[in-house]
Structures are given as C-alpha cells and as structure tokens.
Amino acid sequence: MRYLVRDRMFAFHEEAWIETEQREKLYRVNRKFFRLRRTFALVDTRGEHVASIVRKAFTFHHTLLIKQEGQPTAKVSKKLFKLFGDRFKVRLGDGRKLRINGNLWDREFDIRHEGTTLAHVSRRWFTIRDAYAVDVMSQQDALLLVILAVCVDHVLQDAKGDQLTNL
C-alpha cells in the first residue's frame, strides 16, 4: 500500500499529514521544539495520540526514540562513520534489527530486514519537494514503517540545515 507524507508549508509550527493514495488523511505529525529535545507527536484524525518521536539530547549522532502507548517501540540511529552514503540502523522493541539505506540525499531509500525490503520511500514521482511516497510491502508493520520514513526525513532535513548554516 502506498502512503503519502505531505509537509505543510508556511504553517505556524511544522506539521505533516500522512495520507492514503486517495488523499484520505490518516495521521498528523506535529513537530514541537523543546530546549534540549525535539519531539514529534503523531495523532490520528480524531486527535488521539498514536506515537511520539523523541530526539535524544547529548548524542554524537542523531538518535530518535519511537514510543507507542508510552512504551519504546524502536530506536533509530544514524551511523557516525560511513563509507558510501548515509545509513541508519533501527532496533525494534521485539529485538529485530532493520537497516535503512539508499540515496538518502534525494530521499530514495529502502527499509530492510534481513535482506527483505519492507518499505520503499521515494520523492521521485513528486515535482514539489514537500511530499514523498512510502510504499509499504508489510501491512503488519505499516504504521511503524511510515513513522521510520518520517524519522529519517527529519534527520536528513536537520543535517541539510546544519550544513547550510556552517557555510
């Protein structure tokens, strides 16, 4: 199934909508800034809290925690040392390990488990830069895979912003 993530431009605070291919809104990602931590709240269309994404403070590289129902579901880390492109590793609460790699600069990447692609994230089909597609192959973990795509996108956005401010 294909999900679309659309960033809302010119909003008072940053937010994005996760929609179906038919543009039915499912979830809203609400980005809130705190002093030492950045937090994203994922809520459904009724306003009910579905998940939280919290950026850990005081780390050498980006580390995000995903919590659902108050329990840690996943830990996403950007590898500090890399030879070819950016790579992320994910440790799920059930012990599984996922890898995220591909052309992350252009937001073309796969989420994989033991060589099997669980989801493919792409901006290829969109002429505007504020939307991307998440093609999910495993409906069992669909919500988590979309949340992982949002995490990677925001880490990469932050990294691009850091590079621009350091010029």
N, C-alpha and C. Protein backbone atom coordinates (compact mmCIF):
# COMPACT_ATOMS: atom_id res chain seq x y z
N MET A 1 0.85 -1.18 0.00
CA MET A 1 0.00 0.00 0.00
C MET A 1 0.89 1.24 0.00
N ARG A 2 0.46 2.25 -0.68
CA ARG A 2 1.22 3.50 -0.76
C ARG A 2 0.60 4.54 0.18
N TYR A 3 1.49 5.15 0.97
CA TYR A 3 1.13 6.27 1.84
C TYR A 3 1.86 7.51 1.34
N LEU A 4 1.25 8.66 1.49
CA LEU A 4 1.87 9.92 1.13
C LEU A 4 2.11 10.73 2.38
N VAL A 5 3.30 11.33 2.48
CA VAL A 5 3.61 12.22 3.60
C VAL A 5 3.77 13.60 3.00
N ARG A 6 2.91 14.52 3.43
CA ARG A 6 2.91 15.88 2.90
C ARG A 6 3.22 16.87 4.01
N ASP A 7 4.34 17.58 3.84
CA ASP A 7 4.69 18.63 4.78
C ASP A 7 3.82 19.84 4.49
N ARG A 8 3.35 20.45 5.55
CA ARG A 8 2.52 21.63 5.38
C ARG A 8 3.42 22.85 5.40
N MET A 9 3.47 23.53 4.29
CA MET A 9 4.34 24.70 4.19
C MET A 9 3.65 25.92 4.80
N PHE A 10 4.46 26.80 5.33
CA PHE A 10 4.00 28.07 5.89
C PHE A 10 3.06 27.90 7.08
N ALA A 11 3.17 26.80 7.80
CA ALA A 11 2.36 26.59 8.99
C ALA A 11 3.01 27.31 10.17
N PHE A 12 2.21 27.66 11.18
CA PHE A 12 2.74 28.34 12.36
C PHE A 12 3.80 27.47 13.04
N HIS A 13 3.55 26.19 13.16
CA HIS A 13 4.55 25.24 13.60
C HIS A 13 4.59 24.14 12.56
N GLU A 14 5.69 23.42 12.53
CA GLU A 14 5.85 22.42 11.49
C GLU A 14 4.92 21.24 11.71
N GLU A 15 4.26 20.83 10.65
CA GLU A 15 3.43 19.64 10.71
C GLU A 15 3.39 19.00 9.33
N ALA A 16 3.03 17.74 9.32
CA ALA A 16 2.89 16.99 8.08
C ALA A 16 1.68 16.09 8.22
N TRP A 17 1.10 15.73 7.09
CA TRP A 17 -0.02 14.79 7.08
C TRP A 17 0.40 13.51 6.39
N ILE A 18 -0.02 12.40 6.95
CA ILE A 18 0.17 11.09 6.34
C ILE A 18 -1.18 10.70 5.77
N GLU A 19 -1.20 10.44 4.45
CA GLU A 19 -2.45 10.18 3.73
C GLU A 19 -2.35 8.88 2.95
N THR A 20 -3.50 8.37 2.54
CA THR A 20 -3.53 7.25 1.62
C THR A 20 -3.31 7.79 0.21
N GLU A 21 -3.18 6.91 -0.75
CA GLU A 21 -3.03 7.32 -2.14
C GLU A 21 -4.23 8.11 -2.63
N GLN A 22 -5.39 7.86 -2.05
CA GLN A 22 -6.62 8.55 -2.44
C GLN A 22 -6.79 9.87 -1.68
N ARG A 23 -5.72 10.32 -1.01
CA ARG A 23 -5.67 11.59 -0.26
C ARG A 23 -6.56 11.60 0.98
N GLU A 24 -6.86 10.43 1.52
CA GLU A 24 -7.59 10.35 2.78
C GLU A 24 -6.59 10.53 3.92
N LYS A 25 -6.81 11.54 4.74
CA LYS A 25 -5.89 11.83 5.83
C LYS A 25 -6.03 10.79 6.93
N LEU A 26 -4.87 10.25 7.37
CA LEU A 26 -4.86 9.24 8.42
C LEU A 26 -4.24 9.76 9.70
N TYR A 27 -3.07 10.40 9.60
CA TYR A 27 -2.33 10.86 10.77
C TYR A 27 -1.72 12.23 10.52
N ARG A 28 -1.52 12.95 11.60
CA ARG A 28 -0.83 14.25 11.54
C ARG A 28 0.43 14.15 12.37
N VAL A 29 1.54 14.59 11.81
CA VAL A 29 2.82 14.63 12.53
C VAL A 29 3.00 16.08 12.96
N ASN A 30 3.02 16.29 14.26
CA ASN A 30 3.12 17.63 14.81
C ASN A 30 4.49 17.77 15.44
N ARG A 31 5.31 18.66 14.92
CA ARG A 31 6.68 18.82 15.40
C ARG A 31 6.73 19.95 16.42
N LYS A 32 7.18 19.61 17.60
CA LYS A 32 7.28 20.59 18.68
C LYS A 32 8.74 20.72 19.07
N PHE A 33 9.16 21.92 19.36
CA PHE A 33 10.54 22.14 19.75
C PHE A 33 10.62 22.41 21.25
N PHE A 34 11.51 21.70 21.88
CA PHE A 34 11.82 21.95 23.28
C PHE A 34 13.26 22.43 23.38
N ARG A 35 13.66 22.82 24.55
CA ARG A 35 15.00 23.38 24.73
C ARG A 35 16.10 22.39 24.34
N LEU A 36 16.10 21.20 24.90
CA LEU A 36 17.17 20.24 24.63
C LEU A 36 16.73 19.06 23.78
N ARG A 37 15.43 18.89 23.60
CA ARG A 37 14.94 17.75 22.86
C ARG A 37 13.95 18.21 21.82
N ARG A 38 13.89 17.51 20.74
CA ARG A 38 12.86 17.76 19.74
C ARG A 38 11.89 16.61 19.79
N THR A 39 10.62 16.93 19.75
CA THR A 39 9.60 15.91 19.87
C THR A 39 8.60 16.03 18.72
N PHE A 40 8.16 14.89 18.21
CA PHE A 40 7.11 14.84 17.21
C PHE A 40 5.97 14.05 17.83
N ALA A 41 4.77 14.55 17.68
CA ALA A 41 3.59 13.82 18.13
C ALA A 41 2.83 13.36 16.90
N LEU A 42 2.52 12.10 16.84
CA LEU A 42 1.73 11.55 15.75
C LEU A 42 0.33 11.32 16.29
N VAL A 43 -0.65 12.00 15.70
CA VAL A 43 -2.04 11.88 16.15
C VAL A 43 -2.91 11.47 14.97
N ASP A 44 -4.01 10.78 15.27
CA ASP A 44 -4.92 10.39 14.20
C ASP A 44 -5.89 11.54 13.90
N THR A 45 -6.82 11.31 13.01
CA THR A 45 -7.73 12.38 12.59
C THR A 45 -8.70 12.80 13.69
N ARG A 46 -8.88 11.96 14.70
CA ARG A 46 -9.73 12.31 15.83
C ARG A 46 -8.96 13.06 16.92
N GLY A 47 -7.65 13.24 16.70
CA GLY A 47 -6.82 13.94 17.67
C GLY A 47 -6.24 13.04 18.75
N GLU A 48 -6.39 11.73 18.59
CA GLU A 48 -5.88 10.79 19.57
C GLU A 48 -4.40 10.53 19.32
N HIS A 49 -3.62 10.54 20.39
CA HIS A 49 -2.18 10.33 20.32
C HIS A 49 -1.88 8.89 19.92
N VAL A 50 -1.08 8.72 18.86
CA VAL A 50 -0.74 7.39 18.34
C VAL A 50 0.70 7.02 18.68
N ALA A 51 1.61 7.99 18.53
CA ALA A 51 3.02 7.71 18.78
C ALA A 51 3.77 9.02 19.05
N SER A 52 4.93 8.88 19.67
CA SER A 52 5.83 10.01 19.90
C SER A 52 7.19 9.66 19.31
N ILE A 53 7.83 10.66 18.75
CA ILE A 53 9.19 10.51 18.26
C ILE A 53 10.02 11.55 19.02
N VAL A 54 11.00 11.08 19.76
CA VAL A 54 11.79 11.98 20.60
C VAL A 54 13.25 11.89 20.18
N ARG A 55 13.85 13.03 19.90
CA ARG A 55 15.28 13.07 19.59
C ARG A 55 16.04 13.14 20.90
N LYS A 56 16.93 12.18 21.08
CA LYS A 56 17.72 12.15 22.30
C LYS A 56 18.73 13.29 22.29
N ALA A 57 18.88 13.93 23.42
CA ALA A 57 19.85 15.02 23.55
C ALA A 57 21.20 14.44 23.94
N PHE A 58 22.23 15.22 23.68
CA PHE A 58 23.59 14.87 24.08
C PHE A 58 24.10 13.57 23.47
N THR A 59 23.90 13.41 22.18
CA THR A 59 24.46 12.25 21.47
C THR A 59 25.39 12.77 20.37
N PHE A 60 26.35 11.95 19.96
CA PHE A 60 27.28 12.33 18.91
C PHE A 60 26.64 12.31 17.53
N HIS A 61 25.63 11.51 17.38
CA HIS A 61 24.91 11.43 16.12
C HIS A 61 23.43 11.39 16.43
N HIS A 62 22.62 11.55 15.42
CA HIS A 62 21.18 11.57 15.62
C HIS A 62 20.68 10.23 16.14
N THR A 63 19.94 10.27 17.23
CA THR A 63 19.28 9.09 17.75
C THR A 63 17.85 9.49 18.11
N LEU A 64 16.90 8.76 17.57
CA LEU A 64 15.49 9.02 17.82
C LEU A 64 14.86 7.81 18.48
N LEU A 65 13.97 8.07 19.42
CA LEU A 65 13.20 7.02 20.07
C LEU A 65 11.75 7.13 19.62
N ILE A 66 11.16 6.02 19.26
CA ILE A 66 9.74 5.98 18.89
C ILE A 66 9.01 5.28 20.02
N LYS A 67 7.96 5.94 20.52
CA LYS A 67 7.17 5.36 21.61
C LYS A 67 5.71 5.28 21.17
N GLN A 68 5.11 4.14 21.44
CA GLN A 68 3.69 3.94 21.21
C GLN A 68 3.08 3.46 22.51
N GLU A 69 1.99 4.08 22.91
CA GLU A 69 1.32 3.77 24.18
C GLU A 69 2.29 3.86 25.35
N GLY A 70 3.20 4.81 25.29
CA GLY A 70 4.15 5.03 26.38
C GLY A 70 5.32 4.07 26.44
N GLN A 71 5.34 3.07 25.57
CA GLN A 71 6.39 2.07 25.56
C GLN A 71 7.32 2.29 24.37
N PRO A 72 8.63 2.12 24.57
CA PRO A 72 9.56 2.25 23.45
C PRO A 72 9.29 1.17 22.39
N THR A 73 9.12 1.59 21.16
CA THR A 73 8.86 0.68 20.05
C THR A 73 10.09 0.48 19.20
N ALA A 74 10.88 1.57 19.02
CA ALA A 74 12.06 1.49 18.16
C ALA A 74 13.05 2.57 18.53
N LYS A 75 14.31 2.29 18.19
CA LYS A 75 15.39 3.27 18.35
C LYS A 75 16.06 3.40 17.00
N VAL A 76 16.10 4.62 16.47
CA VAL A 76 16.67 4.89 15.15
C VAL A 76 17.97 5.65 15.36
N SER A 77 19.06 5.15 14.79
CA SER A 77 20.37 5.80 14.92
C SER A 77 20.99 5.98 13.56
N LYS A 78 21.57 7.16 13.37
CA LYS A 78 22.32 7.42 12.15
C LYS A 78 23.75 7.00 12.43
N LYS A 79 24.30 6.17 11.54
CA LYS A 79 25.67 5.70 11.75
C LYS A 79 26.63 6.89 11.67
N LEU A 80 27.55 6.95 12.62
CA LEU A 80 28.51 8.04 12.68
C LEU A 80 29.53 7.96 11.57
N PHE A 81 30.07 6.77 11.33
CA PHE A 81 31.07 6.58 10.28
C PHE A 81 30.45 5.79 9.15
N LYS A 82 30.63 6.31 7.94
CA LYS A 82 30.03 5.65 6.79
C LYS A 82 30.98 5.76 5.61
N LEU A 83 31.03 4.74 4.80
CA LEU A 83 31.89 4.77 3.61
C LEU A 83 31.13 5.27 2.39
N PHE A 84 29.94 4.74 2.15
CA PHE A 84 29.18 5.09 0.97
C PHE A 84 27.79 5.54 1.37
N GLY A 85 27.58 6.83 1.47
CA GLY A 85 26.26 7.38 1.75
C GLY A 85 25.85 7.21 3.20
N ASP A 86 24.76 7.84 3.53
CA ASP A 86 24.22 7.76 4.88
C ASP A 86 23.54 6.42 5.08
N ARG A 87 23.63 5.93 6.29
CA ARG A 87 22.93 4.70 6.64
C ARG A 87 22.36 4.85 8.03
N PHE A 88 21.21 4.26 8.24
CA PHE A 88 20.56 4.27 9.54
C PHE A 88 20.37 2.83 9.98
N LYS A 89 20.39 2.63 11.28
CA LYS A 89 20.05 1.32 11.82
C LYS A 89 18.90 1.52 12.80
N VAL A 90 18.06 0.52 12.86
CA VAL A 90 16.87 0.57 13.70
C VAL A 90 16.83 -0.68 14.55
N ARG A 91 16.63 -0.50 15.83
CA ARG A 91 16.44 -1.63 16.72
C ARG A 91 15.00 -1.55 17.23
N LEU A 92 14.21 -2.57 16.89
CA LEU A 92 12.81 -2.60 17.31
C LEU A 92 12.68 -3.17 18.71
N GLY A 93 11.58 -2.87 19.35
CA GLY A 93 11.33 -3.34 20.70
C GLY A 93 11.28 -4.85 20.82
N ASP A 94 10.93 -5.55 19.73
CA ASP A 94 10.87 -7.01 19.77
C ASP A 94 12.22 -7.66 19.45
N GLY A 95 13.28 -6.83 19.29
CA GLY A 95 14.62 -7.36 19.05
C GLY A 95 15.07 -7.38 17.60
N ARG A 96 14.15 -7.19 16.67
CA ARG A 96 14.53 -7.17 15.26
C ARG A 96 15.39 -5.95 14.96
N LYS A 97 16.28 -6.11 13.97
CA LYS A 97 17.13 -5.01 13.53
C LYS A 97 16.82 -4.72 12.07
N LEU A 98 16.59 -3.46 11.77
CA LEU A 98 16.32 -3.03 10.41
C LEU A 98 17.45 -2.13 9.94
N ARG A 99 17.63 -2.06 8.63
CA ARG A 99 18.62 -1.17 8.02
C ARG A 99 17.88 -0.26 7.05
N ILE A 100 18.33 0.98 7.02
CA ILE A 100 17.77 1.96 6.10
C ILE A 100 18.93 2.51 5.28
N ASN A 101 18.87 2.28 3.97
CA ASN A 101 19.92 2.83 3.11
C ASN A 101 19.41 3.03 1.71
N GLY A 102 20.20 3.74 0.94
CA GLY A 102 19.84 4.10 -0.43
C GLY A 102 20.39 5.47 -0.72
N ASN A 103 19.78 6.19 -1.62
CA ASN A 103 20.19 7.55 -1.94
C ASN A 103 19.41 8.49 -1.03
N LEU A 104 19.93 8.67 0.18
CA LEU A 104 19.20 9.43 1.18
C LEU A 104 19.17 10.92 0.86
N TRP A 105 20.17 11.42 0.17
CA TRP A 105 20.20 12.85 -0.16
C TRP A 105 18.98 13.22 -1.00
N ASP A 106 18.59 12.34 -1.93
CA ASP A 106 17.43 12.58 -2.78
C ASP A 106 16.17 11.91 -2.24
N ARG A 107 16.25 11.38 -1.03
CA ARG A 107 15.12 10.73 -0.35
C ARG A 107 14.59 9.54 -1.14
N GLU A 108 15.51 8.71 -1.61
CA GLU A 108 15.19 7.44 -2.27
C GLU A 108 15.85 6.35 -1.46
N PHE A 109 15.11 5.69 -0.58
CA PHE A 109 15.74 4.69 0.27
C PHE A 109 14.77 3.57 0.60
N ASP A 110 15.36 2.46 1.08
CA ASP A 110 14.60 1.28 1.47
C ASP A 110 14.77 1.01 2.95
N ILE A 111 13.73 0.46 3.53
CA ILE A 111 13.78 -0.04 4.91
C ILE A 111 13.77 -1.56 4.77
N ARG A 112 14.85 -2.20 5.27
CA ARG A 112 15.04 -3.63 5.04
C ARG A 112 15.24 -4.41 6.33
N HIS A 113 14.81 -5.66 6.31
CA HIS A 113 15.06 -6.59 7.41
C HIS A 113 15.60 -7.88 6.81
N GLU A 114 16.82 -8.22 7.18
CA GLU A 114 17.49 -9.44 6.71
C GLU A 114 17.38 -9.61 5.20
N GLY A 115 17.66 -8.54 4.46
CA GLY A 115 17.67 -8.60 3.01
C GLY A 115 16.32 -8.42 2.34
N THR A 116 15.25 -8.39 3.10
CA THR A 116 13.91 -8.22 2.54
C THR A 116 13.48 -6.77 2.66
N THR A 117 13.02 -6.19 1.57
CA THR A 117 12.55 -4.81 1.60
C THR A 117 11.15 -4.77 2.19
N LEU A 118 11.01 -4.00 3.28
CA LEU A 118 9.72 -3.84 3.93
C LEU A 118 8.98 -2.60 3.42
N ALA A 119 9.76 -1.57 3.04
CA ALA A 119 9.16 -0.33 2.53
C ALA A 119 10.18 0.39 1.66
N HIS A 120 9.66 1.12 0.68
CA HIS A 120 10.49 1.95 -0.19
C HIS A 120 9.96 3.38 -0.09
N VAL A 121 10.86 4.33 0.14
CA VAL A 121 10.49 5.74 0.29
C VAL A 121 11.04 6.49 -0.92
N SER A 122 10.19 7.32 -1.53
CA SER A 122 10.60 7.98 -2.77
C SER A 122 9.95 9.36 -2.91
N ARG A 123 10.75 10.33 -3.37
CA ARG A 123 10.23 11.63 -3.80
C ARG A 123 10.21 11.71 -5.33
N ARG A 124 10.56 10.63 -5.99
CA ARG A 124 10.73 10.61 -7.44
C ARG A 124 9.49 11.07 -8.20
N TRP A 125 8.30 10.70 -7.75
CA TRP A 125 7.09 10.97 -8.50
C TRP A 125 6.49 12.33 -8.20
N PHE A 126 7.15 13.10 -7.35
CA PHE A 126 6.58 14.38 -6.95
C PHE A 126 7.45 15.52 -7.46
N THR A 127 6.83 16.48 -8.12
CA THR A 127 7.58 17.63 -8.60
C THR A 127 7.78 18.66 -7.51
N ILE A 128 6.92 18.67 -6.52
CA ILE A 128 7.11 19.57 -5.39
C ILE A 128 7.91 18.84 -4.33
N ARG A 129 8.71 19.55 -3.58
CA ARG A 129 9.62 18.93 -2.63
C ARG A 129 9.01 18.74 -1.24
N ASP A 130 7.73 19.00 -1.09
CA ASP A 130 7.14 18.88 0.23
C ASP A 130 6.31 17.61 0.39
N ALA A 131 6.50 16.62 -0.48
CA ALA A 131 5.75 15.38 -0.39
C ALA A 131 6.63 14.21 -0.81
N TYR A 132 6.36 13.05 -0.22
CA TYR A 132 7.04 11.83 -0.65
C TYR A 132 6.14 10.63 -0.39
N ALA A 133 6.42 9.55 -1.11
CA ALA A 133 5.62 8.34 -1.01
C ALA A 133 6.35 7.30 -0.19
N VAL A 134 5.59 6.53 0.58
CA VAL A 134 6.12 5.40 1.33
C VAL A 134 5.33 4.17 0.86
N ASP A 135 5.98 3.33 0.07
CA ASP A 135 5.36 2.10 -0.40
C ASP A 135 5.67 1.00 0.61
N VAL A 136 4.64 0.53 1.28
CA VAL A 136 4.79 -0.45 2.35
C VAL A 136 4.44 -1.83 1.80
N MET A 137 5.39 -2.78 1.95
CA MET A 137 5.17 -4.14 1.49
C MET A 137 4.61 -5.01 2.60
N SER A 138 4.83 -4.62 3.87
CA SER A 138 4.39 -5.41 5.02
C SER A 138 3.32 -4.64 5.79
N GLN A 139 2.05 -4.99 5.58
CA GLN A 139 0.97 -4.28 6.25
C GLN A 139 0.96 -4.50 7.76
N GLN A 140 1.61 -5.56 8.22
CA GLN A 140 1.67 -5.83 9.65
C GLN A 140 2.35 -4.69 10.40
N ASP A 141 3.40 -4.13 9.82
CA ASP A 141 4.16 -3.05 10.45
C ASP A 141 4.00 -1.73 9.71
N ALA A 142 2.90 -1.52 9.02
CA ALA A 142 2.73 -0.36 8.15
C ALA A 142 2.92 0.96 8.89
N LEU A 143 2.27 1.14 10.02
CA LEU A 143 2.38 2.40 10.75
C LEU A 143 3.82 2.65 11.19
N LEU A 144 4.47 1.64 11.71
CA LEU A 144 5.85 1.78 12.16
C LEU A 144 6.77 2.13 10.99
N LEU A 145 6.57 1.53 9.84
CA LEU A 145 7.41 1.81 8.67
C LEU A 145 7.23 3.25 8.20
N VAL A 146 6.02 3.76 8.24
CA VAL A 146 5.77 5.15 7.86
C VAL A 146 6.43 6.08 8.87
N ILE A 147 6.34 5.75 10.15
CA ILE A 147 6.98 6.56 11.19
C ILE A 147 8.49 6.58 10.99
N LEU A 148 9.09 5.44 10.62
CA LEU A 148 10.53 5.39 10.35
C LEU A 148 10.90 6.30 9.18
N ALA A 149 10.08 6.32 8.14
CA ALA A 149 10.33 7.20 7.00
C ALA A 149 10.30 8.66 7.43
N VAL A 150 9.36 9.02 8.29
CA VAL A 150 9.27 10.39 8.81
C VAL A 150 10.52 10.73 9.63
N CYS A 151 10.96 9.78 10.45
CA CYS A 151 12.17 9.99 11.26
C CYS A 151 13.38 10.28 10.38
N VAL A 152 13.61 9.45 9.38
CA VAL A 152 14.77 9.62 8.50
C VAL A 152 14.67 10.94 7.76
N ASP A 153 13.50 11.27 7.26
CA ASP A 153 13.32 12.53 6.54
C ASP A 153 13.68 13.73 7.41
N HIS A 154 13.23 13.74 8.65
CA HIS A 154 13.52 14.87 9.52
C HIS A 154 14.99 14.92 9.94
N VAL A 155 15.62 13.77 10.15
CA VAL A 155 17.06 13.77 10.46
C VAL A 155 17.84 14.34 9.28
N LEU A 156 17.48 13.94 8.07
CA LEU A 156 18.17 14.44 6.89
C LEU A 156 17.91 15.93 6.67
N GLN A 157 16.70 16.38 6.96
CA GLN A 157 16.39 17.81 6.86
C GLN A 157 17.23 18.60 7.85
N ASP A 158 17.34 18.10 9.07
CA ASP A 158 18.16 18.78 10.07
C ASP A 158 19.62 18.82 9.65
N ALA A 159 20.11 17.72 9.06
CA ALA A 159 21.51 17.67 8.62
C ALA A 159 21.76 18.66 7.49
N LYS A 160 20.82 18.78 6.56
CA LYS A 160 20.97 19.76 5.48
C LYS A 160 20.97 21.17 6.05
N GLY A 161 20.12 21.43 7.02
CA GLY A 161 20.08 22.74 7.65
C GLY A 161 21.38 23.06 8.37
N ASP A 162 21.97 22.07 9.05
CA ASP A 162 23.25 22.26 9.73
C ASP A 162 24.35 22.58 8.73
N GLN A 163 24.35 21.90 7.58
CA GLN A 163 25.38 22.14 6.57
C GLN A 163 25.24 23.55 6.00
N LEU A 164 24.02 24.00 5.80
CA LEU A 164 23.83 25.34 5.25
C LEU A 164 24.26 26.43 6.23
N THR A 165 24.03 26.22 7.52
CA THR A 165 24.40 27.23 8.50
C THR A 165 25.90 27.24 8.75
N ASN A 166 26.60 26.15 8.41
CA ASN A 166 28.04 26.10 8.62
C ASN A 166 28.82 26.67 7.43
N LEU A 167 28.15 27.07 6.36
CA LEU A 167 28.85 27.62 5.19
C LEU A 167 29.32 29.03 5.44
